[in-house]
């Protein structure tokens, strides 16, 4: 049998009691088992023996001594003290926190333990043979608990706190509850037993020591005097005894508002003024009752409760400024009444029944409203006017009279005016005394009503005006004759039978149709006895047209005109003649209208359709020939001679033949140059102004008609042109270069030279003499010294 002895070491006298309680059961059990074993020597036991004796053991936390703490000692009954037994410790913290002496079995704690980190450790103890490690005792578990000490102060985890309580609350009203926590063991000692106290906030608040509930401590705490309070609450462990640890927190307590203050007007009498030109709805003044309460508790409603101006003014509450706004309900009149008195009441709409005795929650004030005089515009005696006037009345006919008066004390005269925008066509005018007359005749059928305005302005005032509506009705006069109500065209079949109704006609009148007014119809006198149609007045505003004969033929006459006279029986009576157009049409067997136009005449018997087509084709061909001829004529060149009034200043004369030079007089007729007027009458040249031909001056003779002296002829013409101071230079320069048989050079034309494929040889120019020396210098290749010799010889 083995025995295990565990010893606890305590550093305080308070723990020796716990040590004794832990050790006493162990010693008692060990002694009991020893006696039991001694009395039964020689007997064979059939149950396993238990050599371990256990109880719950403790280790003080936060131990800071110089040596490891002895937790206890393991000892087996088989241990003879010769060192053959080895003690082994395993489990939580074994080898690190807890170590065992394998020879003696002493268990020590090598580190400082914190119960708040870990409250207990479970270990396993075993005794084995040192040499063979064979277990001598079965392993058993035991628990080492960490004994708590007061090493943690109380903490308020949710602070600081905010709370609200209504003002004027009774003493003891709960505000809120604060709770502190202590990390120490609440089941051991007083380390976690807390007590609450108030360090700041007396005498207004108190706190319950055990629960931490904060309550009001003073009556009638007024928010209007003080609204916020800072309270400090302390929590202390060890039951509040000396040596305990403590923690604090702040609590901000706000008093909420209640309606404990009635409204109060700062003044008992208010003075206001209003001008008489102010219109209803305009503001007169404001006043406000003071209420120190907040929100709905401070709302004030205003109302008029008395006074002679209750019908003239109204009062409302401005939601933003909470002021009473006095407004005009009706326009005041300075000349009638100079002032009004009002009594206004301001009251709280939300009343707390707990404070009714502090009331009444309303107040009254008096308002005196003084009127101010203003220059007001004139006022018409009627809000609007309606007059009647007959149409077609002459200019200046009275229509009606309007009247306005000045309501001011001065009572100035009034001037009237019709604004032109209300009477654009200026049908009416108004006099100084307000009489409206016509400017020209009115026509009811064009405009039955005239809606105008009349403006009244005070003479000598501030030119303020007042307008009034004037409605003028134009009364009807029978001045329009009746006329057909619908289309006056009728279609009738050729085969119509006598006595058949072909049309019913009605009439309209632009005038107003009076009650019982009707129209009468009759044929015009000129057709009253016609043999074709007749008319029957139906006496109901309509008339019927009947056929008198048969045998109508649209080829003979396809349209008939029937004048009908209509009378309106008005006063004075008006009548008109309206023509009914009756068209004769071809109809089928069911009297359905077909063609209403006259049939075309039959062509002559000898002219067929083919002949007509041939005639038309000939006409078209002739027109085409004429157009072609005109086009060809336009393409021809115009002659040099001007016919009629044509005047062309320039012309181009082309010569495609060559002459014989200066000696050739046979190529053309010299007489033509001598007599340019020609033999067939006067034909003016295009290069001479035809209207202003300057006459030949006396003394300048013409060469004879048969003369062939061209030189004299040209000189004469030049002299005539030079001696005419008014003639512009109408003449043109015409150059005639005559070449021919008499010239040494022969023909100089290059027309035939282009046909030669080889280069031209101009050496022959050197043999032509001095006149062609320049050309020889330009184109020749031989030495020109021979010309120099010739020149010398000539010289």
PDB file of C-alpha atoms in Angstrom, residues 360-627:
ATOM      1  CA  UNK A 360     -53.119  78.900 -16.744  1.00  0.00           C
ATOM      2  CA  UNK A 361     -51.009  78.164 -19.820  1.00  0.00           C
ATOM      3  CA  UNK A 362     -52.120  81.223 -21.811  1.00  0.00           C
ATOM      4  CA  UNK A 363     -51.721  84.978 -21.876  1.00  0.00           C
ATOM      5  CA  UNK A 364     -53.496  87.962 -23.457  1.00  0.00           C
ATOM      6  CA  UNK A 365     -52.399  91.242 -25.061  1.00  0.00           C
ATOM      7  CA  UNK A 366     -54.089  94.224 -26.713  1.00  0.00           C
ATOM      8  CA  UNK A 367     -53.296  95.475 -30.237  1.00  0.00           C
ATOM      9  CA  UNK A 368     -54.179  98.977 -31.420  1.00  0.00           C
ATOM     10  CA  UNK A 369     -54.153  99.374 -35.217  1.00  0.00           C
ATOM     11  CA  UNK A 370     -54.000 102.966 -36.471  1.00  0.00           C
ATOM     12  CA  UNK A 371     -55.010 103.776 -40.069  1.00  0.00           C
ATOM     13  CA  UNK A 372     -52.929 105.955 -42.348  1.00  0.00           C
ATOM     14  CA  UNK A 373     -54.456 108.091 -45.074  1.00  0.00           C
ATOM     15  CA  UNK A 374     -53.435 107.307 -48.690  1.00  0.00           C
ATOM     16  CA  UNK A 375     -54.192 108.892 -52.016  1.00  0.00           C
ATOM     17  CA  UNK A 376     -56.654 106.352 -53.348  1.00  0.00           C
ATOM     18  CA  UNK A 377     -57.823 106.072 -56.930  1.00  0.00           C
ATOM     19  CA  UNK A 378     -61.431 106.926 -57.774  1.00  0.00           C
ATOM     20  CA  UNK A 379     -64.099 104.318 -57.162  1.00  0.00           C
ATOM     21  CA  UNK A 380     -66.906 103.509 -59.603  1.00  0.00           C
ATOM     22  CA  UNK A 381     -70.342 103.362 -58.086  1.00  0.00           C
ATOM     23  CA  UNK A 382     -71.013 100.052 -59.870  1.00  0.00           C
ATOM     24  CA  UNK A 383     -68.694  97.075 -60.284  1.00  0.00           C
ATOM     25  CA  UNK A 384     -69.566  96.847 -64.009  1.00  0.00           C
ATOM     26  CA  UNK A 385     -71.938  98.409 -66.556  1.00  0.00           C
ATOM     27  CA  UNK A 386     -74.111  96.957 -69.321  1.00  0.00           C
ATOM     28  CA  UNK A 387     -75.694  99.160 -71.999  1.00  0.00           C
ATOM     29  CA  UNK A 388     -77.710  98.610 -75.207  1.00  0.00           C
ATOM     30  CA  UNK A 389     -77.650 100.554 -78.452  1.00  0.00           C
ATOM     31  CA  UNK A 390     -79.243  99.889 -81.837  1.00  0.00           C
ATOM     32  CA  UNK A 391     -77.114  99.170 -84.827  1.00  0.00           C
ATOM     33  CA  UNK A 392     -76.769 101.732 -87.625  1.00  0.00           C
ATOM     34  CA  UNK A 393     -77.409 104.651 -85.269  1.00  0.00           C
ATOM     35  CA  UNK A 394     -75.597 107.839 -86.351  1.00  0.00           C
ATOM     36  CA  UNK A 395     -72.383 109.104 -84.849  1.00  0.00           C
ATOM     37  CA  UNK A 396     -72.724 110.741 -81.432  1.00  0.00           C
ATOM     38  CA  UNK A 397     -75.652 108.599 -80.256  1.00  0.00           C
ATOM     39  CA  UNK A 398     -75.539 108.243 -76.406  1.00  0.00           C
ATOM     40  CA  UNK A 399     -74.932 104.698 -75.159  1.00  0.00           C
ATOM     41  CA  UNK A 400     -74.823 105.091 -71.360  1.00  0.00           C
ATOM     42  CA  UNK A 401     -73.159 106.898 -68.476  1.00  0.00           C
ATOM     43  CA  UNK A 402     -70.571 105.683 -65.931  1.00  0.00           C
ATOM     44  CA  UNK A 403     -69.744 107.445 -62.683  1.00  0.00           C
ATOM     45  CA  UNK A 404     -66.728 107.347 -60.358  1.00  0.00           C
ATOM     46  CA  UNK A 405     -65.924 109.451 -57.298  1.00  0.00           C
ATOM     47  CA  UNK A 406     -62.848 110.352 -55.296  1.00  0.00           C
ATOM     48  CA  UNK A 407     -63.083 108.806 -51.815  1.00  0.00           C
ATOM     49  CA  UNK A 408     -60.276 110.921 -50.369  1.00  0.00           C
ATOM     50  CA  UNK A 409     -60.956 113.901 -48.165  1.00  0.00           C
ATOM     51  CA  UNK A 410     -59.946 116.258 -50.987  1.00  0.00           C
ATOM     52  CA  UNK A 411     -62.719 114.844 -53.247  1.00  0.00           C
ATOM     53  CA  UNK A 412     -60.961 115.889 -56.470  1.00  0.00           C
ATOM     54  CA  UNK A 413     -62.769 115.750 -59.826  1.00  0.00           C
ATOM     55  CA  UNK A 414     -62.440 112.667 -62.003  1.00  0.00           C
ATOM     56  CA  UNK A 415     -61.404 112.323 -65.632  1.00  0.00           C
ATOM     57  CA  UNK A 416     -62.609 109.407 -67.796  1.00  0.00           C
ATOM     58  CA  UNK A 417     -60.814 107.597 -70.596  1.00  0.00           C
ATOM     59  CA  UNK A 418     -61.464 104.564 -72.797  1.00  0.00           C
ATOM     60  CA  UNK A 419     -58.180 102.609 -73.160  1.00  0.00           C
ATOM     61  CA  UNK A 420     -57.516 102.087 -76.838  1.00  0.00           C
ATOM     62  CA  UNK A 421     -56.537  98.434 -76.405  1.00  0.00           C
ATOM     63  CA  UNK A 422     -60.111  97.690 -75.309  1.00  0.00           C
ATOM     64  CA  UNK A 423     -61.624  99.613 -78.256  1.00  0.00           C
ATOM     65  CA  UNK A 424     -59.098  99.193 -81.056  1.00  0.00           C
ATOM     66  CA  UNK A 425     -61.441 100.344 -83.819  1.00  0.00           C
ATOM     67  CA  UNK A 426     -62.530 103.351 -81.710  1.00  0.00           C
ATOM     68  CA  UNK A 427     -66.269 102.724 -81.963  1.00  0.00           C
ATOM     69  CA  UNK A 428     -66.940 104.774 -78.806  1.00  0.00           C
ATOM     70  CA  UNK A 429     -65.847 107.919 -77.003  1.00  0.00           C
ATOM     71  CA  UNK A 430     -66.518 109.223 -73.488  1.00  0.00           C
ATOM     72  CA  UNK A 431     -67.100 112.747 -72.250  1.00  0.00           C
ATOM     73  CA  UNK A 432     -65.844 114.455 -69.090  1.00  0.00           C
ATOM     74  CA  UNK A 433     -69.021 113.546 -67.215  1.00  0.00           C
ATOM     75  CA  UNK A 434     -68.777 109.825 -68.136  1.00  0.00           C
ATOM     76  CA  UNK A 435     -71.256 109.744 -71.055  1.00  0.00           C
ATOM     77  CA  UNK A 436     -70.348 107.100 -73.650  1.00  0.00           C
ATOM     78  CA  UNK A 437     -71.329 107.871 -77.278  1.00  0.00           C
ATOM     79  CA  UNK A 438     -70.819 106.210 -80.644  1.00  0.00           C
ATOM     80  CA  UNK A 439     -68.127 107.343 -83.045  1.00  0.00           C
ATOM     81  CA  UNK A 440     -69.591 105.586 -86.099  1.00  0.00           C
ATOM     82  CA  UNK A 441     -72.464 103.274 -86.985  1.00  0.00           C
ATOM     83  CA  UNK A 442     -72.394  99.809 -85.479  1.00  0.00           C
ATOM     84  CA  UNK A 443     -73.181  96.561 -87.231  1.00  0.00           C
ATOM     85  CA  UNK A 444     -74.706  93.815 -85.126  1.00  0.00           C
ATOM     86  CA  UNK A 445     -74.030  91.176 -87.758  1.00  0.00           C
ATOM     87  CA  UNK A 446     -70.312  91.974 -87.608  1.00  0.00           C
ATOM     88  CA  UNK A 447     -69.951  92.398 -83.826  1.00  0.00           C
ATOM     89  CA  UNK A 448     -72.999  91.926 -81.592  1.00  0.00           C
ATOM     90  CA  UNK A 449     -71.180  92.842 -78.343  1.00  0.00           C
ATOM     91  CA  UNK A 450     -68.512  95.418 -77.529  1.00  0.00           C
ATOM     92  CA  UNK A 451     -66.641  94.793 -74.280  1.00  0.00           C
ATOM     93  CA  UNK A 452     -64.631  97.849 -73.371  1.00  0.00           C
ATOM     94  CA  UNK A 453     -63.074  99.334 -70.247  1.00  0.00           C
ATOM     95  CA  UNK A 454     -63.390 102.818 -68.839  1.00  0.00           C
ATOM     96  CA  UNK A 455     -60.558 104.273 -66.774  1.00  0.00           C
ATOM     97  CA  UNK A 456     -61.180 106.940 -64.126  1.00  0.00           C
ATOM     98  CA  UNK A 457     -58.268 109.121 -62.966  1.00  0.00           C
ATOM     99  CA  UNK A 458     -58.280 111.709 -60.181  1.00  0.00           C
ATOM    100  CA  UNK A 459     -57.399 115.154 -61.489  1.00  0.00           C
ATOM    101  CA  UNK A 460     -54.567 116.621 -59.409  1.00  0.00           C
ATOM    102  CA  UNK A 461     -53.823 113.363 -57.613  1.00  0.00           C
ATOM    103  CA  UNK A 462     -51.061 110.829 -58.075  1.00  0.00           C
ATOM    104  CA  UNK A 463     -52.470 109.703 -61.431  1.00  0.00           C
ATOM    105  CA  UNK A 464     -53.876 106.523 -59.992  1.00  0.00           C
ATOM    106  CA  UNK A 465     -56.666 105.104 -62.057  1.00  0.00           C
ATOM    107  CA  UNK A 466     -59.457 102.626 -61.640  1.00  0.00           C
ATOM    108  CA  UNK A 467     -60.958 100.601 -64.456  1.00  0.00           C
ATOM    109  CA  UNK A 468     -64.457  99.279 -64.834  1.00  0.00           C
ATOM    110  CA  UNK A 469     -65.888  96.834 -67.338  1.00  0.00           C
ATOM    111  CA  UNK A 470     -68.515  98.162 -69.773  1.00  0.00           C
ATOM    112  CA  UNK A 471     -70.473  95.685 -71.897  1.00  0.00           C
ATOM    113  CA  UNK A 472     -72.366  97.216 -74.821  1.00  0.00           C
ATOM    114  CA  UNK A 473     -74.948  95.113 -76.637  1.00  0.00           C
ATOM    115  CA  UNK A 474     -75.773  96.079 -80.230  1.00  0.00           C
ATOM    116  CA  UNK A 475     -79.518  95.669 -80.775  1.00  0.00           C
ATOM    117  CA  UNK A 476     -80.629  94.246 -84.071  1.00  0.00           C
ATOM    118  CA  UNK A 477     -82.319  96.206 -86.840  1.00  0.00           C
ATOM    119  CA  UNK A 478     -83.820  94.501 -89.883  1.00  0.00           C
ATOM    120  CA  UNK A 479     -81.192  95.678 -92.342  1.00  0.00           C
ATOM    121  CA  UNK A 480     -80.285  92.462 -94.149  1.00  0.00           C
ATOM    122  CA  UNK A 481     -82.458  90.911 -96.891  1.00  0.00           C
ATOM    123  CA  UNK A 482     -83.073  87.164 -96.852  1.00  0.00           C
ATOM    124  CA  UNK A 483     -81.253  84.806 -99.206  1.00  0.00           C
ATOM    125  CA  UNK A 484     -81.176  81.164-100.133  1.00  0.00           C
ATOM    126  CA  UNK A 485     -80.125  78.944 -97.274  1.00  0.00           C
ATOM    127  CA  UNK A 486     -78.275  76.441 -99.472  1.00  0.00           C
ATOM    128  CA  UNK A 487     -76.949  75.955-102.989  1.00  0.00           C
ATOM    129  CA  UNK A 488     -79.148  77.543-105.633  1.00  0.00           C
ATOM    130  CA  UNK A 489     -78.434  74.927-108.301  1.00  0.00           C
ATOM    131  CA  UNK A 490     -81.006  72.233-109.245  1.00  0.00           C
ATOM    132  CA  UNK A 491     -80.640  69.235-111.551  1.00  0.00           C
ATOM    133  CA  UNK A 492     -83.683  68.071-113.539  1.00  0.00           C
ATOM    134  CA  UNK A 493     -84.196  65.116-115.888  1.00  0.00           C
ATOM    135  CA  UNK A 494     -85.168  65.716-119.514  1.00  0.00           C
ATOM    136  CA  UNK A 495     -88.025  63.282-119.076  1.00  0.00           C
ATOM    137  CA  UNK A 496     -89.515  65.060-116.074  1.00  0.00           C
ATOM    138  CA  UNK A 497     -93.311  64.968-115.962  1.00  0.00           C
ATOM    139  CA  UNK A 498     -95.475  68.070-115.490  1.00  0.00           C
ATOM    140  CA  UNK A 499     -96.392  68.823-111.881  1.00  0.00           C
ATOM    141  CA  UNK A 500     -93.314  67.109-110.457  1.00  0.00           C
ATOM    142  CA  UNK A 501     -91.584  68.693-107.454  1.00  0.00           C
ATOM    143  CA  UNK A 502     -87.994  69.321-108.420  1.00  0.00           C
ATOM    144  CA  UNK A 503     -86.751  71.409-105.474  1.00  0.00           C
ATOM    145  CA  UNK A 504     -87.682  72.853-102.054  1.00  0.00           C
ATOM    146  CA  UNK A 505     -85.951  76.088-101.157  1.00  0.00           C
ATOM    147  CA  UNK A 506     -85.517  77.843 -97.803  1.00  0.00           C
ATOM    148  CA  UNK A 507     -84.069  81.154 -96.748  1.00  0.00           C
ATOM    149  CA  UNK A 508     -81.810  82.603 -94.076  1.00  0.00           C
ATOM    150  CA  UNK A 509     -81.464  86.112 -92.727  1.00  0.00           C
ATOM    151  CA  UNK A 510     -78.378  87.574 -91.034  1.00  0.00           C
ATOM    152  CA  UNK A 511     -80.674  89.554 -88.762  1.00  0.00           C
ATOM    153  CA  UNK A 512     -81.986  88.121 -85.509  1.00  0.00           C
ATOM    154  CA  UNK A 513     -84.971  85.912 -86.115  1.00  0.00           C
ATOM    155  CA  UNK A 514     -87.730  87.250 -83.929  1.00  0.00           C
ATOM    156  CA  UNK A 515     -90.459  85.009 -82.641  1.00  0.00           C
ATOM    157  CA  UNK A 516     -93.030  84.227 -85.394  1.00  0.00           C
ATOM    158  CA  UNK A 517     -90.858  85.818 -88.053  1.00  0.00           C
ATOM    159  CA  UNK A 518     -91.126  83.892 -91.329  1.00  0.00           C
ATOM    160  CA  UNK A 519     -90.287  84.240 -95.011  1.00  0.00           C
ATOM    161  CA  UNK A 520     -92.570  84.487 -98.029  1.00  0.00           C
ATOM    162  CA  UNK A 521     -91.583  83.306-101.495  1.00  0.00           C
ATOM    163  CA  UNK A 522     -92.828  84.309-104.952  1.00  0.00           C
ATOM    164  CA  UNK A 523     -91.613  84.287-108.520  1.00  0.00           C
ATOM    165  CA  UNK A 524     -90.120  87.488-109.800  1.00  0.00           C
ATOM    166  CA  UNK A 525     -92.617  89.541-111.889  1.00  0.00           C
ATOM    167  CA  UNK A 526     -90.681  88.967-115.097  1.00  0.00           C
ATOM    168  CA  UNK A 527     -91.115  85.178-114.817  1.00  0.00           C
ATOM    169  CA  UNK A 528     -94.440  85.115-113.026  1.00  0.00           C
ATOM    170  CA  UNK A 529     -96.223  83.755-116.126  1.00  0.00           C
ATOM    171  CA  UNK A 530     -93.495  81.463-117.487  1.00  0.00           C
ATOM    172  CA  UNK A 531     -94.595  78.168-119.019  1.00  0.00           C
ATOM    173  CA  UNK A 532     -91.809  76.057-117.515  1.00  0.00           C
ATOM    174  CA  UNK A 533     -91.907  76.274-113.722  1.00  0.00           C
ATOM    175  CA  UNK A 534     -94.118  77.472-110.911  1.00  0.00           C
ATOM    176  CA  UNK A 535     -93.576  78.149-107.182  1.00  0.00           C
ATOM    177  CA  UNK A 536     -95.689  77.301-104.156  1.00  0.00           C
ATOM    178  CA  UNK A 537     -95.093  79.094-100.806  1.00  0.00           C
ATOM    179  CA  UNK A 538     -95.465  76.488 -98.034  1.00  0.00           C
ATOM    180  CA  UNK A 539     -96.031  79.159 -95.322  1.00  0.00           C
ATOM    181  CA  UNK A 540     -93.386  77.530 -93.114  1.00  0.00           C
ATOM    182  CA  UNK A 541     -90.318  79.365 -94.348  1.00  0.00           C
ATOM    183  CA  UNK A 542     -89.934  77.105 -97.405  1.00  0.00           C
ATOM    184  CA  UNK A 543     -91.172  77.019-100.990  1.00  0.00           C
ATOM    185  CA  UNK A 544     -91.606  74.224-103.538  1.00  0.00           C
ATOM    186  CA  UNK A 545     -90.649  74.412-107.243  1.00  0.00           C
ATOM    187  CA  UNK A 546     -92.813  72.414-109.677  1.00  0.00           C
ATOM    188  CA  UNK A 547     -92.520  71.667-113.412  1.00  0.00           C
ATOM    189  CA  UNK A 548     -95.314  72.921-115.648  1.00  0.00           C
ATOM    190  CA  UNK A 549     -94.586  71.135-118.887  1.00  0.00           C
ATOM    191  CA  UNK A 550     -92.725  68.243-120.392  1.00  0.00           C
ATOM    192  CA  UNK A 551     -90.448  67.851-123.334  1.00  0.00           C
ATOM    193  CA  UNK A 552     -87.227  69.468-122.037  1.00  0.00           C
ATOM    194  CA  UNK A 553     -84.247  68.833-124.268  1.00  0.00           C
ATOM    195  CA  UNK A 554     -80.751  69.621-123.061  1.00  0.00           C
ATOM    196  CA  UNK A 555     -79.553  69.839-126.692  1.00  0.00           C
ATOM    197  CA  UNK A 556     -81.890  72.704-127.224  1.00  0.00           C
ATOM    198  CA  UNK A 557     -81.444  74.390-123.808  1.00  0.00           C
ATOM    199  CA  UNK A 558     -79.596  72.845-120.912  1.00  0.00           C
ATOM    200  CA  UNK A 559     -79.888  75.655-118.275  1.00  0.00           C
ATOM    201  CA  UNK A 560     -82.902  77.655-117.013  1.00  0.00           C
ATOM    202  CA  UNK A 561     -82.697  80.590-114.616  1.00  0.00           C
ATOM    203  CA  UNK A 562     -85.631  81.105-112.268  1.00  0.00           C
ATOM    204  CA  UNK A 563     -85.566  84.363-110.223  1.00  0.00           C
ATOM    205  CA  UNK A 564     -87.368  84.028-106.862  1.00  0.00           C
ATOM    206  CA  UNK A 565     -88.286  86.945-104.634  1.00  0.00           C
ATOM    207  CA  UNK A 566     -87.981  86.369-100.833  1.00  0.00           C
ATOM    208  CA  UNK A 567     -89.537  88.680 -98.217  1.00  0.00           C
ATOM    209  CA  UNK A 568     -88.676  88.484 -94.480  1.00  0.00           C
ATOM    210  CA  UNK A 569     -91.839  90.260 -93.221  1.00  0.00           C
ATOM    211  CA  UNK A 570     -89.715  92.263 -90.797  1.00  0.00           C
ATOM    212  CA  UNK A 571     -89.983  95.878 -89.777  1.00  0.00           C
ATOM    213  CA  UNK A 572     -89.071  97.471 -91.999  1.00  0.00           C
ATOM    214  CA  UNK A 573     -89.578  94.636 -94.440  1.00  0.00           C
ATOM    215  CA  UNK A 574     -86.584  93.491 -96.494  1.00  0.00           C
ATOM    216  CA  UNK A 575     -86.726  91.469 -99.680  1.00  0.00           C
ATOM    217  CA  UNK A 576     -84.284  90.127-102.246  1.00  0.00           C
ATOM    218  CA  UNK A 577     -84.368  88.317-105.539  1.00  0.00           C
ATOM    219  CA  UNK A 578     -82.332  85.123-105.722  1.00  0.00           C
ATOM    220  CA  UNK A 579     -81.868  83.177-108.920  1.00  0.00           C
ATOM    221  CA  UNK A 580     -82.361  79.429-108.955  1.00  0.00           C
ATOM    222  CA  UNK A 581     -80.274  77.673-111.623  1.00  0.00           C
ATOM    223  CA  UNK A 582     -82.038  74.636-113.120  1.00  0.00           C
ATOM    224  CA  UNK A 583     -79.897  72.337-115.234  1.00  0.00           C
ATOM    225  CA  UNK A 584     -81.429  69.830-117.655  1.00  0.00           C
ATOM    226  CA  UNK A 585     -79.693  66.448-117.518  1.00  0.00           C
ATOM    227  CA  UNK A 586     -79.953  63.101-119.190  1.00  0.00           C
ATOM    228  CA  UNK A 587     -81.280  60.396-116.883  1.00  0.00           C
ATOM    229  CA  UNK A 588     -81.690  56.655-117.041  1.00  0.00           C
ATOM    230  CA  UNK A 589     -84.925  54.737-116.614  1.00  0.00           C
ATOM    231  CA  UNK A 590     -84.723  55.142-112.844  1.00  0.00           C
ATOM    232  CA  UNK A 591     -84.273  58.918-113.062  1.00  0.00           C
ATOM    233  CA  UNK A 592     -80.616  58.745-112.038  1.00  0.00           C
ATOM    234  CA  UNK A 593     -78.804  61.843-113.216  1.00  0.00           C
ATOM    235  CA  UNK A 594     -76.345  61.246-116.031  1.00  0.00           C
ATOM    236  CA  UNK A 595     -74.765  63.977-118.152  1.00  0.00           C
ATOM    237  CA  UNK A 596     -75.867  67.581-117.670  1.00  0.00           C
ATOM    238  CA  UNK A 597     -73.796  69.167-120.441  1.00  0.00           C
ATOM    239  CA  UNK A 598     -74.966  70.055-123.939  1.00  0.00           C
ATOM    240  CA  UNK A 599     -73.952  67.400-126.560  1.00  0.00           C
ATOM    241  CA  UNK A 600     -71.307  68.479-129.129  1.00  0.00           C
ATOM    242  CA  UNK A 601     -72.430  69.484-132.636  1.00  0.00           C
ATOM    243  CA  UNK A 602     -72.172  66.892-135.421  1.00  0.00           C
ATOM    244  CA  UNK A 603     -69.309  67.452-137.876  1.00  0.00           C
ATOM    245  CA  UNK A 604     -70.070  68.008-141.587  1.00  0.00           C
ATOM    246  CA  UNK A 605     -70.785  64.840-143.473  1.00  0.00           C
ATOM    247  CA  UNK A 606     -67.895  65.166-145.956  1.00  0.00           C
ATOM    248  CA  UNK A 607     -65.167  65.543-143.257  1.00  0.00           C
ATOM    249  CA  UNK A 608     -64.111  62.399-141.496  1.00  0.00           C
ATOM    250  CA  UNK A 609     -61.808  61.837-138.587  1.00  0.00           C
ATOM    251  CA  UNK A 610     -59.001  60.689-140.858  1.00  0.00           C
ATOM    252  CA  UNK A 611     -59.229  63.924-142.828  1.00  0.00           C
ATOM    253  CA  UNK A 612     -58.925  65.954-139.653  1.00  0.00           C
ATOM    254  CA  UNK A 613     -55.831  64.021-138.676  1.00  0.00           C
ATOM    255  CA  UNK A 614     -54.276  64.622-142.089  1.00  0.00           C
ATOM    256  CA  UNK A 615     -54.976  68.344-141.863  1.00  0.00           C
ATOM    257  CA  UNK A 616     -53.351  68.523-138.456  1.00  0.00           C
ATOM    258  CA  UNK A 617     -50.313  66.615-139.708  1.00  0.00           C
ATOM    259  CA  UNK A 618     -49.879  69.060-142.576  1.00  0.00           C
ATOM    260  CA  UNK A 619     -50.063  71.990-140.242  1.00  0.00           C
ATOM    261  CA  UNK A 620     -47.387  70.453-137.997  1.00  0.00           C
ATOM    262  CA  UNK A 621     -45.088  69.820-141.001  1.00  0.00           C
ATOM    263  CA  UNK A 622     -45.468  73.408-142.189  1.00  0.00           C
ATOM    264  CA  UNK A 623     -44.629  74.719-138.749  1.00  0.00           C
ATOM    265  CA  UNK A 624     -41.527  72.541-138.627  1.00  0.00           C
ATOM    266  CA  UNK A 625     -40.378  73.859-142.032  1.00  0.00           C
ATOM    267  CA  UNK A 626     -40.842  77.454-140.875  1.00  0.00           C
ATOM    268  CA  UNK A 627     -38.856  76.839-137.703  1.00  0.00           C
TER     269      UNK A 627
END
